[in-house]
mmCIF file of C-alpha atoms in Angstrom:
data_model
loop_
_atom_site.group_PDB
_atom_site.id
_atom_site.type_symbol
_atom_site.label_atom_id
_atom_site.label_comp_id
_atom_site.label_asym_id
_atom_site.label_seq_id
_atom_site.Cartn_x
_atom_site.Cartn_y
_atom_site.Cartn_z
ATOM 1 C CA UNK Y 1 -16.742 13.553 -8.639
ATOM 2 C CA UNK Y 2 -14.046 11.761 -10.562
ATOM 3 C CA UNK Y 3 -14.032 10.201 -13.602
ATOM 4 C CA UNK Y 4 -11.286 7.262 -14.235
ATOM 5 C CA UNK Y 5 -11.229 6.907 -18.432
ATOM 6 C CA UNK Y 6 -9.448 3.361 -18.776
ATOM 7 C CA UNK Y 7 -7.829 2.580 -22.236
ATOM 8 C CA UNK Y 8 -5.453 0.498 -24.418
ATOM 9 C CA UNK Y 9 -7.146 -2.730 -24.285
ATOM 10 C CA UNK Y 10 -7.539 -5.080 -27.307
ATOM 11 C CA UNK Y 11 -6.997 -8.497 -28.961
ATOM 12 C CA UNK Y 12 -3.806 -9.419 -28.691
ATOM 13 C CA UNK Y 13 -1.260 -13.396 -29.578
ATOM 14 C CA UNK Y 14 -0.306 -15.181 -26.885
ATOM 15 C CA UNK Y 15 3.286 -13.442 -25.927
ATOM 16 C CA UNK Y 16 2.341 -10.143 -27.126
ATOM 17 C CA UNK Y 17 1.997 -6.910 -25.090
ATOM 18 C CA UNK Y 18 -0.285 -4.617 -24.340
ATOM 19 C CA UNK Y 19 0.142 -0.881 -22.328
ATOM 20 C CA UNK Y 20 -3.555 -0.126 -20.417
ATOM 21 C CA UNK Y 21 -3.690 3.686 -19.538
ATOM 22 C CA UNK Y 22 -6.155 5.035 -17.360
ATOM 23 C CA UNK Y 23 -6.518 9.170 -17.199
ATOM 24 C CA UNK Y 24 -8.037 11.102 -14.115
ATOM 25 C CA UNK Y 25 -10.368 13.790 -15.228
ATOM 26 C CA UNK Y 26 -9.667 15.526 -11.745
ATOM 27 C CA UNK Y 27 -6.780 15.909 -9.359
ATOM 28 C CA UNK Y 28 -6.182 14.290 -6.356
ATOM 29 C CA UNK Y 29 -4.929 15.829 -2.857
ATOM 30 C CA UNK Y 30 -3.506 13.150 -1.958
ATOM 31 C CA UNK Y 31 -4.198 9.034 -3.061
ATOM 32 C CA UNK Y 32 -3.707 6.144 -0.372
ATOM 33 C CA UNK Y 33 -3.920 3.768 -3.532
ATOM 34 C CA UNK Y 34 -3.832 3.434 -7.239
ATOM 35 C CA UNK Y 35 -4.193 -0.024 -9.151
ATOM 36 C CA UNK Y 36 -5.406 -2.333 -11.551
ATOM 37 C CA UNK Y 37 -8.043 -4.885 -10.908
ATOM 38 C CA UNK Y 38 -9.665 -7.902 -13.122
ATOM 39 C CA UNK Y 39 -12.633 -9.550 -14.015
ATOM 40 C CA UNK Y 40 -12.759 -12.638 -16.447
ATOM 41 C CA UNK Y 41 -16.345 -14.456 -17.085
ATOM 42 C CA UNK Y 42 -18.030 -16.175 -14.009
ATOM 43 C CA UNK Y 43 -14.863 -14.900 -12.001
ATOM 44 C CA UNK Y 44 -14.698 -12.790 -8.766
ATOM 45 C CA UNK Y 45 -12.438 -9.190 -9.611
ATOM 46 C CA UNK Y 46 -8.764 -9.655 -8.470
ATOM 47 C CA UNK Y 47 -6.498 -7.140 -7.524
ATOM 48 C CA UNK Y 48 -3.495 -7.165 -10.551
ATOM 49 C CA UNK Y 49 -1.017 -4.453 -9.443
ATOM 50 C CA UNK Y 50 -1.106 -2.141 -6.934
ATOM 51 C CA UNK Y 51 0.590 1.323 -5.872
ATOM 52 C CA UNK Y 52 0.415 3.162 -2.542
ATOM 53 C CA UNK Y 53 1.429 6.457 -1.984
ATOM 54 C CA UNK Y 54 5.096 5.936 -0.807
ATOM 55 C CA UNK Y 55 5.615 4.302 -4.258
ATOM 56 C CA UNK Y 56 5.594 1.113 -3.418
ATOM 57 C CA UNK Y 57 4.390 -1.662 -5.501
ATOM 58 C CA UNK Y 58 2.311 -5.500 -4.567
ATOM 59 C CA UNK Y 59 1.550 -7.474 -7.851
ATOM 60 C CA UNK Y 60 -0.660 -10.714 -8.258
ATOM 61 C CA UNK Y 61 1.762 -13.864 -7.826
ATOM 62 C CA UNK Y 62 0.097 -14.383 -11.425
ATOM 63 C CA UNK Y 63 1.840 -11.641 -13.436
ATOM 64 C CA UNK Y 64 4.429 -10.716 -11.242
ATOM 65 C CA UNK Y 65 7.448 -10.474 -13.738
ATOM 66 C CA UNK Y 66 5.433 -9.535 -16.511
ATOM 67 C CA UNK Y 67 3.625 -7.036 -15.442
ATOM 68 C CA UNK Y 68 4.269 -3.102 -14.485
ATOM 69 C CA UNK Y 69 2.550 -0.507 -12.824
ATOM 70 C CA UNK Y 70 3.680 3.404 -12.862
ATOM 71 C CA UNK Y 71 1.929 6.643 -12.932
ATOM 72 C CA UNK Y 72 2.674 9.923 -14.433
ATOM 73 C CA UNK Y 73 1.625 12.587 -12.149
ATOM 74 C CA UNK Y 74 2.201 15.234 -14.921
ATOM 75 C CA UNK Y 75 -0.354 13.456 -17.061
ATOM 76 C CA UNK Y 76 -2.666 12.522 -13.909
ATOM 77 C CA UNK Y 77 -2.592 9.200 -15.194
ATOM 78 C CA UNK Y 78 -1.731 5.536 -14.523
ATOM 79 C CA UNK Y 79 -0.262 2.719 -16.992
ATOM 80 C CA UNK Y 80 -0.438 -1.233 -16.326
ATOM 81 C CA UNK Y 81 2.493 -2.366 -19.284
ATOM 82 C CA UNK Y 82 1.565 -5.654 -19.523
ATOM 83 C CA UNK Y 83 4.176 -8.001 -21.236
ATOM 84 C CA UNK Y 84 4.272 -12.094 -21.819
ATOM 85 C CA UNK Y 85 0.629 -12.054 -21.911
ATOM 86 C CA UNK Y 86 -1.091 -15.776 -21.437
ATOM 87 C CA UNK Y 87 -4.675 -16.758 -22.641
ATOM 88 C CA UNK Y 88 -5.517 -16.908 -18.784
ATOM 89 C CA UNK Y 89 -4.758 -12.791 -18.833
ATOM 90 C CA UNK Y 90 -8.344 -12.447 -20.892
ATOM 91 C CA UNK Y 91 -10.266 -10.072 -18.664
ATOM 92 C CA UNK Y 92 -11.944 -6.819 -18.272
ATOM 93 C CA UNK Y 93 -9.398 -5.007 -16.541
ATOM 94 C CA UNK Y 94 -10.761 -1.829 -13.806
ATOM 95 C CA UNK Y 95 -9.027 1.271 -13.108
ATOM 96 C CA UNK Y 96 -9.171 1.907 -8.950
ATOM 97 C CA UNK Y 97 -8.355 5.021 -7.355
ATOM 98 C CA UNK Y 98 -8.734 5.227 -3.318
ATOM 99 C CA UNK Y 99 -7.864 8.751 -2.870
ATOM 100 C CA UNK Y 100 -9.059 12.520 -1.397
ATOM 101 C CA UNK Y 101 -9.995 15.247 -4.023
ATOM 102 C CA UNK Y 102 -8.953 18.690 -3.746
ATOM 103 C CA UNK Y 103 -11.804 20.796 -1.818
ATOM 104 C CA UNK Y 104 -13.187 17.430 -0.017
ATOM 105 C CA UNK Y 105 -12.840 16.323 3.422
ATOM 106 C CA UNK Y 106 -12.687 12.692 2.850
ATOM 107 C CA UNK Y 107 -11.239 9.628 0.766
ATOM 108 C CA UNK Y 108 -13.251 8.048 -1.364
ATOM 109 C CA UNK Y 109 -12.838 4.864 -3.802
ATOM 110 C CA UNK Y 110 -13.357 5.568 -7.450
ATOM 111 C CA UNK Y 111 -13.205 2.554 -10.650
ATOM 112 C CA UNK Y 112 -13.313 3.111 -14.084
ATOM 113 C CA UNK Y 113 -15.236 2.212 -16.743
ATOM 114 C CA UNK Y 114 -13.259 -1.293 -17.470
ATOM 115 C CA UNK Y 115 -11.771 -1.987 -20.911
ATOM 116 C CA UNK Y 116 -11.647 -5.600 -22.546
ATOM 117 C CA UNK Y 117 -8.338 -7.580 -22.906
ATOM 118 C CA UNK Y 118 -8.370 -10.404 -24.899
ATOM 119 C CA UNK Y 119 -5.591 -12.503 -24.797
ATOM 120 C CA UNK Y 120 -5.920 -15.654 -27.942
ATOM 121 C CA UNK Y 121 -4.268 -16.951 -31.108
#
């Protein structure tokens, strides 16, 4: 198993930025996906910002422009810069990895732990 450690979240102004880092405690063999999802209160989880393998990158119509996803394979880790936050941004924000580990046969889908951004004045 894999675990996902999601961090960087906070209370942040409205306008403010924020950089959410989430670190692999394994290595992968090879990843068909990497992103960021969402939950606010009484809301269904929302894919933010996405990255497949070939590098490319889908954002939510919502923070496209304002937000950025990259990894740092050195590190084994993947950022979500988040910039021109909005109250509306307030969410616990998940950590999703859909990728094969070294010395298994298959892909699996992992999630972090979620960590709290709190967008208000």
């Amino acid at each position: 198993q894999v675990q996902l450690v999601e961090s960087g979240g906070g209370l942040v102004q409205p306008g403010g930025s924020l950089r959410l880092s989430c670190a692999a405690s394994k290595r992968f063999f090879s990843i068909n996906l990497m992103g960021w999802y969402r939950q606010a209160p009484g809301k269904q989880r929302e894919l933010v910002a996405g990255l497949i393998s070939s590098g490319v990158t889908n954002y939510a119509d919502s923070v496209k422009g304002r937000f950025t996803i990259s990894r740092d394979n050195a590190k084994n880790t993947l950022y979500l810069q988040m910039n021109s936050l909005k109250p509306e941004d307030t969410a616990v924000y998940y950590c999703h990895v859909n990728g094969r580990l070294y010395f298994s046969s298959v892909s699996s889908v992992y999630w972090g732990q979620g960590t709290q951004v709190t967008v208000s004045s």
